Short mmCIF file of C-alpha atoms in Angstrom, two decimals:
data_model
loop_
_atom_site.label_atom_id
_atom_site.label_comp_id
_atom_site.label_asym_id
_atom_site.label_seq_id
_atom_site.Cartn_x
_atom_site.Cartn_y
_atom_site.Cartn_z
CA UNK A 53 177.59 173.12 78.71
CA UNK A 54 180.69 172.73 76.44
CA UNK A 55 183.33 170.71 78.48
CA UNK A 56 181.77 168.69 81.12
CA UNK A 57 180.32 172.08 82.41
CA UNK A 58 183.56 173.95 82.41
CA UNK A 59 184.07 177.58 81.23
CA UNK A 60 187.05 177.34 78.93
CA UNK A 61 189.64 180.04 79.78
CA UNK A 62 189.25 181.73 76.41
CA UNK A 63 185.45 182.44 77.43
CA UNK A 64 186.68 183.02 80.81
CA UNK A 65 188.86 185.72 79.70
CA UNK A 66 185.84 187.03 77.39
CA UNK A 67 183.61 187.56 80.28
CA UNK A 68 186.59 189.18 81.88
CA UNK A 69 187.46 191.77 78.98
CA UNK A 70 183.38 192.61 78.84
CA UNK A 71 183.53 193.66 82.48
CA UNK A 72 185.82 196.69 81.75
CA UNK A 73 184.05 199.91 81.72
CA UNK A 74 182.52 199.94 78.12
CA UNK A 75 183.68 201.39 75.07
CA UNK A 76 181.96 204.47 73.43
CA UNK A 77 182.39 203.27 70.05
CA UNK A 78 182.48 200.01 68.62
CA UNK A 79 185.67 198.47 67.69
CA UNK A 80 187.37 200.37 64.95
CA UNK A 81 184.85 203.37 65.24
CA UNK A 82 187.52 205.96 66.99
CA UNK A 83 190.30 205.02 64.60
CA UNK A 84 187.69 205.98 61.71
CA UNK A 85 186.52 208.98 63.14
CA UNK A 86 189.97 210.11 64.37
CA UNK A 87 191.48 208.99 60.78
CA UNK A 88 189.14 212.24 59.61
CA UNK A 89 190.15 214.81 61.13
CA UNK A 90 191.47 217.41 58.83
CA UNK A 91 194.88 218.98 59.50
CA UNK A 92 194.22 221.95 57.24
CA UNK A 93 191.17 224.08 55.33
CA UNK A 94 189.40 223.71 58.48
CA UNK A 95 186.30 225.45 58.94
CA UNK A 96 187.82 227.88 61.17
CA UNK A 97 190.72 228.87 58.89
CA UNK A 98 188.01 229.27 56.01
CA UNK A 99 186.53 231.80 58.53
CA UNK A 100 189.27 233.68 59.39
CA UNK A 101 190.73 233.63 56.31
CA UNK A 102 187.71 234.89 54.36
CA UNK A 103 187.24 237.65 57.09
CA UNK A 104 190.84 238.40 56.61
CA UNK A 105 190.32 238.38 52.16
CA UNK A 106 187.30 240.37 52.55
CA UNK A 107 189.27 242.86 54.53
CA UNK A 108 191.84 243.61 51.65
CA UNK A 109 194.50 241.24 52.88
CA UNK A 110 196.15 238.77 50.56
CA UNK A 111 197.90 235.55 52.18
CA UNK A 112 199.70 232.30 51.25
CA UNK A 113 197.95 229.63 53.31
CA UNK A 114 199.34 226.55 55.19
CA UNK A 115 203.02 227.46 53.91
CA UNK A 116 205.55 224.41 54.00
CA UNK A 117 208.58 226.97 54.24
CA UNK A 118 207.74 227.79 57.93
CA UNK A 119 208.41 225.97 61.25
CA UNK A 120 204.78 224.65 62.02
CA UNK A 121 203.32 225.22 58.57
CA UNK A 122 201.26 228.51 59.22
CA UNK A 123 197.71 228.42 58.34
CA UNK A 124 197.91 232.07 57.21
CA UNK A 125 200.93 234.00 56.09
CA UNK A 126 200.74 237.66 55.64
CA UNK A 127 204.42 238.56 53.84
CA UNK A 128 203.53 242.26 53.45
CA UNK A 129 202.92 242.54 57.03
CA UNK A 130 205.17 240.15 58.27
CA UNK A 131 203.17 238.01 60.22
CA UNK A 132 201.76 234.94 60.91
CA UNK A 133 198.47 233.37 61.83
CA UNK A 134 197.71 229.68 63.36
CA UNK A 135 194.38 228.59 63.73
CA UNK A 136 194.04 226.52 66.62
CA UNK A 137 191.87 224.01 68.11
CA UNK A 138 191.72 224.03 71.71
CA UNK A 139 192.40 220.42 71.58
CA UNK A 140 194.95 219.37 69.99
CA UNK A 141 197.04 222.46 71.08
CA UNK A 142 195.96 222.50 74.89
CA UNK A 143 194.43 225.29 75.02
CA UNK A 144 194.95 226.48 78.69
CA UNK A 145 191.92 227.55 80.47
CA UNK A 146 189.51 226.87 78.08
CA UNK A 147 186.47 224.62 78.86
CA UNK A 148 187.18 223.00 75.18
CA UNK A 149 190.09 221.47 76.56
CA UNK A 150 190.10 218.38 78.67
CA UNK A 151 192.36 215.17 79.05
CA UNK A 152 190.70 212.15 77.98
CA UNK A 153 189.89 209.48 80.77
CA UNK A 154 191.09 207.15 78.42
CA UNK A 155 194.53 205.98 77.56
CA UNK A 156 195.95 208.66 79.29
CA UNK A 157 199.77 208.22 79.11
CA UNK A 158 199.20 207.90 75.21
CA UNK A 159 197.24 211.46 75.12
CA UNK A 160 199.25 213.37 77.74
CA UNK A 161 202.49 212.55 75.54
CA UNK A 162 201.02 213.40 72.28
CA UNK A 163 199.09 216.66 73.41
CA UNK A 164 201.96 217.99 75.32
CA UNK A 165 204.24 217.01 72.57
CA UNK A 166 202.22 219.61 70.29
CA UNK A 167 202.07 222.60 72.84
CA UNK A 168 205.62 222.24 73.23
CA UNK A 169 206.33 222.21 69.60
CA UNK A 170 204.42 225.30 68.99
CA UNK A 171 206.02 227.55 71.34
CA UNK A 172 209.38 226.18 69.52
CA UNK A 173 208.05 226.68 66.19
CA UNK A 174 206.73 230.19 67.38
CA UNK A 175 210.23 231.32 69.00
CA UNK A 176 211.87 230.50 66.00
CA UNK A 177 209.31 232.42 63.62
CA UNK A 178 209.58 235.61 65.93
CA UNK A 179 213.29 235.29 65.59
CA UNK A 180 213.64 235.50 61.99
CA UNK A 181 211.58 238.33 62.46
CA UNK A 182 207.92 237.51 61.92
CA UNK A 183 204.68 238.67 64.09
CA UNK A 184 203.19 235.56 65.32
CA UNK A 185 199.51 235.10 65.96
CA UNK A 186 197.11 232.67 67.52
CA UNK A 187 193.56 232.54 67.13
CA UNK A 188 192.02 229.71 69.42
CA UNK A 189 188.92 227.99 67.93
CA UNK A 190 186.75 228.94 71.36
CA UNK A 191 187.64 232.63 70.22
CA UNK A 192 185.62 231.77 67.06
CA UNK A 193 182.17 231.00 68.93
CA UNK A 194 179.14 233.14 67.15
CA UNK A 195 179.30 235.02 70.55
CA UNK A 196 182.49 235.79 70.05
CA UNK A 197 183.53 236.01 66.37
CA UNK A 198 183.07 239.72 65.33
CA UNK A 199 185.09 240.87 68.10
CA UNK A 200 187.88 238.37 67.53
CA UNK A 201 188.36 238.79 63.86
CA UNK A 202 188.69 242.50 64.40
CA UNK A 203 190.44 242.34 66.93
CA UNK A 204 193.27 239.95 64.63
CA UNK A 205 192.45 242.14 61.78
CA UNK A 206 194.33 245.32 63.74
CA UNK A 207 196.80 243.48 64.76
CA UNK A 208 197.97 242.46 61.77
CA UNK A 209 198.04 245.42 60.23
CA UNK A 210 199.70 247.35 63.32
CA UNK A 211 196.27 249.64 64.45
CA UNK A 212 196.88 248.43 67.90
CA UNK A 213 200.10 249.48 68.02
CA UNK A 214 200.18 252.51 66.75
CA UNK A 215 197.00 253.60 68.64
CA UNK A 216 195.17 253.87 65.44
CA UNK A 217 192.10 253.36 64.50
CA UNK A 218 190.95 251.77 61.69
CA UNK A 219 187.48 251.72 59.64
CA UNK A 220 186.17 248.46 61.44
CA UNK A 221 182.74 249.01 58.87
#
């Protein structure tokens, strides 16, 4: 042994740091994957949004000029449509949403930092006017696509409302 049979304290401390509970990923692995997450063209927007272009409706997409940068923007109709991951916007409820074990103080800041910044954002869009609407990513399950795009489809163009009903074929 190095050390007349002594455990230095930088091995010491080693050991120590190995006994923690272990890490899912190797070091620099999270920061990677994290690092990739897209903020926009998601493949849920893509979905709704090709639902929404097959349907007749033209948009501007992710639009700067908005609180919150809407992922869809309908100007004829006057409305807007986020796209949201259950996530990263706390979806309430919803068995996508859970707070990490880990590093808690660090997520619970950040996540409730962006559900309180959307219902600002949203309150200020609804003031100047617009229709605000959120589709949550668990909404967009193959069990339960058809019924949600449809469903966002008549709302946008006021069929609920009005008690209409539109051609859904």
């Amino acid at each position: 042994m190095k050390n007349g049979g002594k455990v230095s304290h930088r091995n010491a401390e080693k050991s120590r740091k190995s006994a923690k509970t272990p890490e899912k990923y190797e070091r620099g692995t999270r920061s990677y994957t994290m690092s990739h997450i897209r903020g926009k063209n998601t493949k849920i927007e893509v979905l709704v949004r090709s639902y929404l272009f097959r349907r007749g409706l033209r948009f501007r997409k992710n639009d700067k000029r908005y609180p919150g940068h809407p992922d869809i923007v309908l100007p004829k109709w006057r409305t807007m449509v986020f796209v949201n991951g259950c996530f990263w916007h706390m979806h309430e409820g919803c068995t996508k949403f859970s707070m990490p074990k880990s590093n808690v103080e660090f997520w619970t800041a950040k996540l409730v930092r962006n559900h309180d910044r959307d219902i600002t954002q949203h309150a200020e869009l609804e003031k100047a006017g617009w229709k605000v609407l959120v589709v949550w990513e668990c909404e967009l399950t193959k069990a339960r696509r058809e019924e949600t795009l449809k469903r966002l489809y008549r709302q946008i163009i006021g069929a609920d409302e009005c008690g209409e009903s539109s051609d859904e074929s």
